[in-house]
Structure formats: structure tokens, C-alpha cells
Tab-separated table of C-alpha atoms in Angstrom:
chain	number	residue	atom	x	y	z
A	261	ARG	CA	-40.206	57.195	-109.416
A	262	THR	CA	-36.874	56.175	-109.263
A	263	PHE	CA	-36.499	55.244	-112.347
A	264	ALA	CA	-37.986	58.211	-114.209
A	265	GLY	CA	-35.332	60.740	-111.845
A	266	SER	CA	-32.289	58.187	-113.187
A	267	ILE	CA	-33.194	58.781	-116.144
A	268	PHE	CA	-33.909	62.824	-117.228
A	269	LEU	CA	-33.409	64.488	-113.885
A	270	SER	CA	-29.970	62.938	-112.955
A	271	GLN	CA	-28.648	64.286	-116.440
A	272	PRO	CA	-27.915	68.212	-116.878
A	273	ALA	CA	-30.154	69.200	-120.089
A	274	ALA	CA	-27.742	69.405	-123.209
A	275	HIS	CA	-26.616	65.624	-121.951
A	276	SER	CA	-29.610	64.142	-122.266
A	277	ILE	CA	-31.864	64.968	-125.557
A	278	PRO	CA	-31.019	61.990	-127.174
A	279	CYS	CA	-32.096	60.127	-124.531
A	280	MET	CA	-34.928	62.635	-123.921
A	281	MET	CA	-36.335	62.284	-127.646
A	282	CYS	CA	-36.365	58.603	-127.553
A	283	CYS	CA	-37.568	57.640	-123.708
A	284	GLY	CA	-39.345	60.644	-122.515
A	285	PRO	CA	-42.666	59.950	-124.405
A	286	LEU	CA	-42.661	56.651	-123.921
A	287	ALA	CA	-41.799	57.156	-120.464
A	288	ALA	CA	-44.497	59.513	-119.829
A	289	LEU	CA	-46.918	57.367	-121.930
A	290	ALA	CA	-46.091	54.095	-119.274
A	291	LEU	CA	-46.638	56.293	-115.906
A	292	ALA	CA	-49.982	57.121	-117.146
A	293	SER	CA	-51.055	54.356	-117.822
A	294	LEU	CA	-49.864	52.654	-114.733
A	295	ALA	CA	-51.692	55.688	-113.157
A	296	ALA	CA	-54.719	54.843	-115.022
A	297	ALA	CA	-54.480	50.905	-113.868
A	298	ALA	CA	-54.169	51.500	-110.798
A	299	GLY	CA	-57.541	53.211	-110.833
A	300	ALA	CA	-56.508	56.240	-108.899
A	301	ALA	CA	-55.750	60.050	-109.389
A	302	PRO	CA	-52.072	60.943	-110.510
A	303	ALA	CA	-50.225	61.954	-107.155
A	304	PRO	CA	-48.420	65.457	-106.818
A	305	GLU	CA	-45.159	64.054	-107.371
A	306	LEU	CA	-46.255	61.889	-110.797
A	307	ALA	CA	-48.026	65.158	-112.213
A	308	ALA	CA	-44.852	67.348	-111.139
A	309	LEU	CA	-42.554	64.521	-113.319
A	310	LEU	CA	-45.564	64.118	-116.504
A	311	GLU	CA	-44.571	68.667	-116.495
A	312	GLU	CA	-41.253	68.439	-116.248
A	313	VAL	CA	-41.044	65.616	-119.043
A	314	ALA	CA	-42.805	68.152	-121.365
A	315	ARG	CA	-41.023	70.858	-120.670
A	316	LEU	CA	-37.713	68.747	-121.248
A	317	HIS	CA	-39.301	67.327	-124.106
A	318	ARG	CA	-39.838	71.084	-125.235
A	319	GLU	CA	-36.736	72.394	-124.468
A	320	ALA	CA	-35.109	68.992	-126.522
A	321	GLU	CA	-37.017	69.803	-129.715
A	322	ALA	CA	-35.576	73.258	-129.055
A	323	LEU	CA	-32.116	72.464	-129.231
A	324	ARG	CA	-32.920	69.983	-132.216
A	325	GLN	CA	-34.272	73.141	-134.267
A	326	GLU	CA	-31.133	75.618	-133.303
A	327	ASN	CA	-29.060	72.717	-134.103
A	328	ALA	CA	-30.352	72.137	-137.398
A	329	LEU	CA	-30.195	75.835	-138.141
A	330	LEU	CA	-26.182	76.255	-136.333
A	331	ARG	CA	-25.741	73.110	-139.305
A	332	SER	CA	-26.798	75.339	-141.834
A	333	GLN	CA	-25.228	77.902	-141.009
A	334	ASP	CA	-22.472	76.615	-140.785
A	335	ALA	CA	-23.339	75.129	-144.612
A	336	ALA	CA	-23.332	78.458	-145.895
A	337	LEU	CA	-20.457	79.956	-144.108
A	338	ARG	CA	-18.322	76.787	-145.621
A	339	SER	CA	-19.345	77.750	-148.651
A	340	GLN	CA	-17.867	81.180	-148.462
A	341	ASP	CA	-15.458	80.261	-146.796
A	342	ALA	CA	-14.764	78.221	-150.183
A	343	ALA	CA	-16.025	81.054	-152.936
A	344	LEU	CA	-13.061	83.133	-150.850
A	345	ARG	CA	-10.739	80.959	-150.959
A	346	ARG	CA	-10.988	80.686	-154.898
A	347	ASP	CA	-11.033	84.431	-155.621
A	348	ASP	CA	-7.915	84.048	-153.515
A	349	PHE	CA	-6.474	82.035	-155.783
A	350	ASP	CA	-7.596	83.671	-158.640
A	351	LEU	CA	-6.375	86.511	-157.732
A	352	ARG	CA	-3.131	85.016	-156.548
A	353	ARG	CA	-2.662	83.635	-160.178
A	354	GLU	CA	-3.451	86.571	-161.667
A	355	ASN	CA	-0.761	88.501	-159.395
A	356	ALA	CA	1.883	85.776	-160.816
A	357	LEU	CA	0.720	85.679	-164.508
A	358	LEU	CA	1.018	89.865	-164.178
A	359	ARG	CA	4.672	89.992	-162.427
A	360	ARG	CA	5.925	87.065	-164.965
A	361	GLY	CA	4.495	88.680	-167.862
A	362	GLY	CA	6.869	92.191	-167.047
A	363	ALA	CA	3.255	93.912	-166.382
A	364	ALA	CA	2.976	96.290	-162.933
A	365	PRO	CA	0.496	94.937	-160.886
A	366	ARG	CA	-2.712	96.216	-160.357
A	367	HIS	CA	-2.322	97.465	-156.210
A	368	GLY	CA	-5.436	99.339	-155.705
A	369	ARG	CA	-7.567	96.014	-156.930
A	370	LEU	CA	-5.272	93.643	-155.332
A	371	LEU	CA	-5.274	96.020	-151.943
A	372	LEU	CA	-9.097	95.658	-152.010
A	373	ALA	CA	-9.544	92.635	-152.525
A	374	ASP	CA	-7.216	91.577	-149.830
A	375	GLY	CA	-8.868	93.851	-147.529
A	376	GLU	CA	-12.095	92.510	-148.266
A	377	ARG	CA	-11.149	88.876	-148.506
A	378	ARG	CA	-9.313	89.190	-144.416
A	379	ARG	CA	-12.134	91.515	-143.632
A	380	HIS	CA	-15.258	88.700	-144.730
A	381	THR	CA	-12.273	86.284	-143.219
A	382	GLY	CA	-12.843	87.676	-139.677
A	383	ALA	CA	-16.044	87.899	-139.735
A	384	VAL	CA	-16.621	83.879	-141.022
A	385	GLN	CA	-14.369	82.968	-138.345
A	386	ALA	CA	-16.876	85.437	-135.517
A	387	GLN	CA	-20.017	83.664	-136.191
A	388	ALA	CA	-18.396	80.110	-137.033
A	389	GLU	CA	-16.913	80.619	-132.759
A	390	THR	CA	-20.438	82.376	-132.079
A	391	ALA	CA	-21.977	79.261	-133.348
A	392	ARG	CA	-20.001	76.595	-131.490
A	393	ALA	CA	-19.675	78.588	-128.553
A	394	ARG	CA	-24.096	78.306	-129.208
A	395	SER	CA	-23.961	74.676	-129.714
A	396	GLU	CA	-21.305	73.952	-127.247
A	397	PRO	CA	-22.630	73.670	-123.655
A	398	PRO	CA	-20.452	75.483	-121.317
A	399	GLU	CA	-17.760	73.918	-119.695
A	400	THR	CA	-17.892	74.298	-115.308
A	401	THR	CA	-15.596	73.301	-112.746
A	402	GLU	CA	-16.252	71.345	-109.942
A	403	GLN	CA	-17.154	74.494	-107.624
A	404	GLY	CA	-19.730	74.944	-109.874
A	405	GLY	CA	-17.720	78.478	-111.207
A	406	HIS	CA	-17.698	80.029	-114.624
A	407	SER	CA	-16.289	78.014	-117.609
A	408	LEU	CA	-12.572	77.113	-117.877
A	409	PRO	CA	-9.832	79.041	-119.777
A	410	PHE	CA	-8.932	75.943	-121.540
A	411	SER	CA	-10.919	72.637	-123.038
A	412	LEU	CA	-9.267	69.337	-121.941
A	413	PRO	CA	-7.366	67.407	-123.977
A	414	HIS	CA	-9.132	65.749	-127.397
A	415	PHE	CA	-7.774	62.811	-128.833
A	416	HIS	CA	-8.604	62.835	-132.431
A	417	ALA	CA	-5.318	63.050	-134.127
A	418	PRO	CA	-4.941	59.651	-135.646
A	419	ILE	CA	-1.415	59.022	-134.184
A	420	HIS	CA	-2.069	59.787	-130.712
A	421	ALA	CA	-5.517	57.722	-130.623
A	422	LEU	CA	-3.014	55.117	-131.798
A	423	TYR	CA	-1.450	55.755	-128.674
A	424	CYS	CA	-4.455	55.740	-126.435
A	425	LEU	CA	-5.857	53.264	-127.844
A	426	VAL	CA	-3.222	50.662	-128.985
A	427	LEU	CA	0.271	51.362	-127.868
A	428	CYS	CA	-0.270	52.925	-124.328
A	429	PRO	CA	-1.872	50.197	-122.991
A	430	PHE	CA	0.442	47.544	-124.799
A	431	ALA	CA	3.601	49.582	-123.339
A	432	CYS	CA	1.465	49.111	-119.903
A	433	LEU	CA	0.927	45.312	-120.386
A	434	VAL	CA	4.156	44.655	-121.535
A	435	ALA	CA	5.483	46.405	-118.197
A	436	ALA	CA	4.173	44.818	-116.382
A	437	PHE	CA	4.176	41.646	-117.530
A	438	LEU	CA	8.134	41.954	-117.365
A	439	TRP	CA	7.919	43.638	-114.289
A	440	HIS	CA	6.035	39.972	-113.120
A	441	ILE	CA	8.369	37.283	-114.783
A	442	GLN	CA	11.452	39.276	-113.998
A	443	ASN	CA	13.655	38.361	-111.371
A	444	PRO	CA	16.886	40.099	-110.986
A	445	LYS	CA	19.764	38.247	-109.941
A	446	ASP	CA	23.342	39.354	-108.513
A	447	SER	CA	26.859	38.876	-110.263
A	448	GLU	CA	26.361	35.689	-108.143
A	449	GLY	CA	23.581	34.151	-109.317
A	450	LYS	CA	21.503	34.904	-106.028
A	451	PRO	CA	18.047	36.483	-106.065
A	452	LEU	CA	17.979	40.015	-104.932
A	453	HIS	CA	15.784	40.713	-102.526
A	454	GLY	CA	13.913	43.883	-101.310
A	455	TRP	CA	14.900	47.580	-102.847
A	456	THR	CA	17.430	45.964	-104.941
A	457	ALA	CA	15.476	44.101	-106.842
A	458	PHE	CA	12.350	46.774	-106.807
A	459	GLN	CA	15.746	49.031	-108.156
A	460	ALA	CA	16.276	46.543	-111.103
A	461	LYS	CA	12.863	46.138	-112.063
A	462	LEU	CA	12.677	49.748	-112.651
A	463	ARG	CA	15.499	49.545	-115.025
A	464	LEU	CA	13.947	47.193	-116.549
A	465	ILE	CA	10.596	49.068	-117.503
A	466	ARG	CA	12.062	52.620	-117.784
A	467	PRO	CA	11.894	52.886	-121.919
A	468	PHE	CA	7.763	52.113	-121.219
A	469	ALA	CA	7.658	53.840	-118.998
A	470	ALA	CA	10.110	57.063	-119.874
A	471	LEU	CA	7.510	56.549	-123.827
A	472	VAL	CA	3.948	56.191	-121.945
A	473	LEU	CA	5.407	59.766	-120.338
A	474	PHE	CA	6.407	61.557	-123.516
A	475	GLY	CA	2.911	60.258	-125.125
A	476	ALA	CA	0.939	61.835	-122.621
A	477	VAL	CA	3.167	65.080	-121.736
A	478	GLU	CA	3.176	65.577	-125.581
A	479	HIS	CA	-0.522	65.347	-126.521
A	480	ILE	CA	-1.610	67.099	-123.340
A	481	LEU	CA	1.261	70.035	-124.333
A	482	LEU	CA	0.199	70.078	-128.493
A	483	HIS	CA	-3.531	69.801	-127.546
A	484	LEU	CA	-4.341	72.970	-125.605
A	485	PRO	CA	-6.498	75.170	-127.689
A	486	GLY	CA	-5.168	78.384	-127.680
A	487	LEU	CA	-2.073	78.046	-126.635
A	488	ILE	CA	-0.158	78.299	-130.656
A	489	GLU	CA	-1.661	79.548	-133.617
A	490	SER	CA	-3.323	76.570	-135.976
A	491	VAL	CA	-0.434	76.555	-138.261
A	492	ALA	CA	2.682	75.942	-135.035
A	493	SER	CA	0.099	73.546	-133.612
A	494	GLN	CA	0.209	71.494	-136.728
A	495	ALA	CA	3.882	71.708	-136.849
A	496	LEU	CA	4.627	71.048	-134.118
A	497	ASN	CA	2.182	68.322	-134.052
A	498	ASP	CA	3.941	66.846	-136.759
A	499	LEU	CA	7.124	67.086	-134.862
A	500	GLY	CA	5.572	65.536	-131.667
A	501	GLN	CA	4.404	62.311	-134.056
A	502	TYR	CA	7.956	62.209	-135.797
A	503	LEU	CA	8.996	62.936	-131.544
A	504	PHE	CA	6.196	60.669	-130.361
A	505	GLU	CA	7.674	57.632	-133.148
A	506	ALA	CA	11.462	57.701	-132.688
A	507	ALA	CA	10.884	57.854	-129.134
A	508	ALA	CA	9.050	54.410	-129.199
A	509	VAL	CA	11.169	53.457	-131.888
A	510	MET	CA	14.508	54.177	-129.816
A	511	ALA	CA	12.282	52.258	-126.435
A	512	LEU	CA	12.030	49.482	-128.101
A	513	ALA	CA	15.816	49.631	-129.462
A	514	LEU	CA	16.793	49.839	-126.018
A	515	LEU	CA	14.584	47.542	-124.044
A	516	ILE	CA	16.025	44.701	-127.657
A	517	TYR	CA	19.521	46.260	-126.505
A	518	LYS	CA	18.999	45.177	-122.725
A	519	GLN	CA	17.611	42.001	-123.238
A	520	ALA	CA	20.297	41.037	-125.796
A	521	ALA	CA	23.014	42.400	-123.413
A	522	ARG	CA	21.493	39.930	-120.706
A	523	PHE	CA	20.528	36.597	-122.818
A	524	GLU	CA	24.265	37.373	-124.078
A	525	HIS	CA	25.379	37.418	-120.407
A	526	ALA	CA	22.967	34.422	-119.232
A	527	PHE	CA	25.028	33.034	-122.517
A	528	ALA	CA	28.210	33.442	-121.560
A	529	GLU	CA	27.559	32.317	-118.224
A	530	LEU	CA	26.234	29.520	-118.863
A	531	THR	CA	29.127	28.932	-121.658
A	532	ALA	CA	31.690	29.119	-119.018
A	533	LYS	CA	29.921	26.638	-116.692
A	534	GLU	CA	29.745	24.252	-119.022
A	535	ILE	CA	33.139	24.407	-120.308
A	536	ARG	CA	34.473	24.055	-116.324
A	537	LYS	CA	31.969	21.422	-116.455
A	538	LEU	CA	34.023	19.307	-119.473
A	539	GLU	CA	37.566	20.813	-118.322
A	540	GLN	CA	36.663	18.538	-114.742
A	541	ARG	CA	35.804	15.660	-116.733
A	542	PHE	CA	38.117	15.926	-118.995
A	543	HIS	CA	40.913	16.187	-116.325
A	544	GLU	CA	39.097	13.408	-114.375
A	545	THR	CA	38.974	11.029	-117.813
A	546	THR	CA	42.450	11.931	-118.230
A	547	ALA	CA	43.093	10.962	-114.666
A	548	GLN	CA	41.576	7.355	-114.457
A	549	LEU	CA	43.288	6.546	-118.161
A	550	ARG	CA	46.410	7.359	-116.704
A	551	GLN	CA	45.404	5.019	-113.741
A	552	LYS	CA	44.477	2.523	-115.704
A	553	LEU	CA	47.188	3.170	-118.272
A	554	HIS	CA	49.427	2.673	-114.665
A	555	LEU	CA	48.005	-0.542	-114.215
A	556	ASP	CA	48.110	-2.055	-117.688
A	557	ALA	CA	51.778	-1.181	-117.083
A	558	MET	CA	52.329	-2.746	-114.178
A	559	GLY	CA	50.233	-5.983	-114.756
A	560	GLU	CA	52.496	-5.647	-118.453
A	561	ALA	CA	55.629	-6.063	-115.930
A	562	LEU	CA	54.337	-8.793	-114.002
A	563	HIS	CA	52.991	-10.512	-116.861
A	564	ASN	CA	57.199	-10.084	-118.190
A	565	GLY	CA	58.066	-11.255	-114.734
A	566	VAL	CA	56.182	-14.319	-114.603
A	567	GLU	CA	57.237	-15.244	-118.239
A	568	THR	CA	60.875	-14.582	-117.361
A	569	VAL	CA	60.344	-16.725	-113.922
A	570	HIS	CA	58.941	-19.374	-116.295
A	571	HIS	CA	61.940	-19.394	-118.408
A	572	GLY	CA	63.622	-19.352	-115.801
A	573	VAL	CA	62.656	-22.439	-113.898
A	574	GLU	CA	62.670	-24.093	-117.205
A	575	ALA	CA	66.132	-23.531	-118.059
A	576	VAL	CA	66.897	-24.569	-114.454
A	577	ARG	CA	64.677	-28.112	-114.783
A	578	HIS	CA	66.170	-28.709	-118.155
A	579	ALA	CA	70.243	-27.995	-116.169
A	580	MET	CA	69.188	-30.626	-113.277
A	581	TRP	CA	67.860	-33.227	-115.970
A	582	ASP	CA	71.085	-32.428	-118.165
A	583	GLY	CA	73.219	-33.246	-114.723
A	584	VAL	CA	70.885	-35.748	-113.730
A	585	GLN	CA	72.351	-37.255	-117.018
A	586	ASN	CA	75.330	-36.778	-116.693
A	587	LEU	CA	75.001	-38.191	-112.694
A	588	GLU	CA	73.374	-41.685	-114.284
A	589	GLY	CA	76.581	-41.337	-117.112
A	590	LEU	CA	79.018	-41.152	-114.493
A	591	LEU	CA	77.349	-43.244	-112.226
A	592	GLU	CA	77.413	-45.967	-115.064
A	593	GLU	CA	80.974	-45.019	-115.992
A	594	GLY	CA	81.729	-45.664	-112.032
A	595	GLN	CA	79.734	-49.088	-112.317
A	596	ASP	CA	81.756	-49.991	-115.336
A	597	SER	CA	85.101	-49.496	-113.884
A	598	SER	CA	84.841	-50.414	-110.464
A	599	GLU	CA	83.716	-53.466	-112.423
A	600	GLU	CA	86.772	-53.795	-114.587
A	601	LEU	CA	88.852	-52.872	-110.841
A	602	LEU	CA	87.151	-56.151	-109.076
A	603	ALA	CA	87.799	-58.406	-112.279
A	604	LYS	CA	91.707	-57.387	-112.563
A	605	GLN	CA	91.812	-58.160	-108.729
A	606	ARG	CA	90.505	-62.004	-109.083
A	607	PRO	CA	92.620	-64.619	-109.081
A	608	LEU	CA	91.857	-66.726	-112.394
A	609	GLN	CA	89.754	-69.898	-112.417
A	610	PRO	CA	89.562	-72.448	-115.248
A	611	PRO	CA	86.499	-71.810	-117.669
A	612	PRO	CA	83.548	-73.772	-116.352
A	613	THR	CA	82.234	-77.292	-117.529
A	614	ARG	CA	78.710	-78.516	-117.812
A	615	CYS	CA	78.060	-80.550	-115.375
A	616	SER	CA	77.565	-83.912	-115.967
A	617	CYS	CA	73.959	-84.449	-114.001
A	618	GLY	CA	73.010	-81.717	-116.465
A	619	ALA	CA	72.220	-78.930	-113.928
A	620	GLY	CA	74.481	-76.372	-113.542
A	621	ILE	CA	78.195	-75.866	-114.292
A	622	ARG	CA	80.956	-77.852	-112.396
A	623	ARG	CA	83.862	-75.982	-110.796
A	624	GLN	CA	87.205	-77.370	-109.987
A	625	ALA	CA	86.962	-76.990	-106.149
A	626	ALA	CA	90.401	-76.832	-103.841
A	627	THR	CA	89.377	-80.012	-102.061
A	628	ALA	CA	87.934	-83.299	-103.921
A	629	GLY	CA	84.480	-83.587	-105.303
A	630	HIS	CA	83.165	-80.601	-107.351
A	631	VAL	CA	80.744	-78.297	-106.579
A	632	CYS	CA	77.411	-77.713	-108.670
A	633	GLU	CA	75.545	-74.184	-109.395
A	634	VAL	CA	72.916	-73.363	-110.806
A	635	MET	CA	72.474	-71.435	-114.118
């Protein structure tokens, strides 16, 4: 019972026509076979349910026949409308030919045909509205009152179908993705928190929110039947499409501009930071080079000083050696002069003679005898 009630009794009759036409006899047959297999008489609820199913099936059949009749009437009205359009085109062409040839137009025939065409067009529109009112179920409010003064917006234009199926969810997804990955920071590079971060994220997704809101409001305003005439509705619909496309392009351009400005600012900060690092490294390298050059100059000066001292020591050593040689020469000269002086001061002695003993030189002495000096 719950299964049958959920299928056939929870929906209105107008919305259950395909379900009743396909599943109604099968469900009734299944319930009847279950009751026969159980070997018991059908319960009152089951009998009532079977009667309800049969009634709904009959109503569905009657609605199907009425729908077929309305379709045939609509086809006939469309053919009549096409014939009237052809007559109107012929009359307009004839009128144009008459005006171009200089002859006076046949006002009576044209006015009569125009009046008949307008009366027939009004009758066709009235019949079409009556058929549409019969075919469509009445719309009721939530409190169960009468039908609404206007139908709900229906998405039949391609641009709005594209908006509802592709662009609006895509814009929402892109906005959600940007909201998730956005990490706003202040001028010093510290992340923001609280209300300031929320405002920064809102400023980021503002173009997408404006695009979604514009599309929704524009669609609702342009698809309220009875609000404006059909020709004006078509013109405004085209204008709305152009405005919507322009708003989409402007929103995307604004987003691209903001992202480009953001990336440019980040790139400028990164470039300035790298330039500061390079300047600091350059100064450090320059200071190291200056210190190294200073140390090299000091080493070179010390080396020059050592070489100068070495040359001075060599010069002193040579001077001392020259002085020693000069002193030796002076000493030799003094010794020679002293020997000469001593030789001048000794008395003259006879030249020595060879001693007869052969052991030395015999010298004459003042006393008797002789002295033998060994050579």
C-alpha cells in the first residue's frame, strides 16, 4: 500500500499521466496476483486502491485524448496563421507595386482585408490561449489559493540556458576557489585576519558576484509574461544578452586587471628584495675586496721592507768585510814597518858563517869561543 500510494496518490493527476499510463495496469495486476496467491479475499483498502487506480487510468486516457485534440487544433491554427501571413505578404506586395506604379491603391479592399486579418488573428490568439489554458495545469500558491498572476521564470533562451548551466556554476566555482586560495596580506607582508581579511576576499570575488546577480535579475525581469509586449520583450531580451555578455567580459577583464596588478606588485616587491640582497652582497664583497687589497698592500710593504733590510744587511756585511780587509792590510803594513824599525835599531853583525860541525851557523861572540845556532 505504501508503494502504491507513493507512486499514484502522492502526485497530482496532471503530473502523474506518464506514470499512470505505464505503471498503473502493471501495479494493479501485481496487487491482484498477490492477493490471489495469498488465497484471501481482497481487503477494503486494496479494493479502494484498485478502484482509484482504474479511475486515474481513465482520467489519464481522457487527458491523453484531449491533448491529442488540442494538438490537432493547434496544428490547424498554425496552418491558418501561416495562410494569413501569406495573404498579408501578398497584400503588402500588391500595395507596394501599386504605390510604385503611381496608381491609387484600392483602399476598400486593403482595409477590408486588414480588418478581416486582424479579427482572424485575434480569434486565433484567443483559441490558442484557451487551448494553452486547458493543456496547462492551474498554478496554486503554497496556501492553496488561486493561480499566480504570472508564471515562474522559465529558461528557454540559449544565452540564459548557457548562463544557468555553465557560466553561473563556473563563476561560483571560480569565486569559491579564489576565496579558498586567497591569502590577503598587508603592506608589510603579514597575513591579515578577521574582518580585514574578509573584506579583502570580498573585493577579490566582487566581479563574479556582480556577474551572477546581474544575470539572475536580468533573467527574472525579461521573462515575466505580461510585463511587456512580445516585440519589446524580444528587443530587451537581445539587449539583455548583449549587456550580460558585456558584463561578463568586463568582469573577467576587471579580474584579469586586478590579478595582473597583484602579480605586478608582488613581482616588484620580489625584485626590490632581490635588488636589496644583491646590493648587500655587493657591499660585503666590496668590503672583503678592500680588506684583501689592504692586506695585500701591507704584505707587499712588509716584503719591500724585508728586502730593504736584507739589502742593508748585505751592504753592512760588505762594508764590514772591506773594513776587516783594510784592517788586515793596515796590520800587515804596521808589522812590516815595525820590523823595519827593529831592524834599523839592531847593531850591525857580521854575516853568519857555516859552522865546522855542520849543525848550524857559527856566529862570532864577544867572548872567546863560538856559539853554534841551529838553523
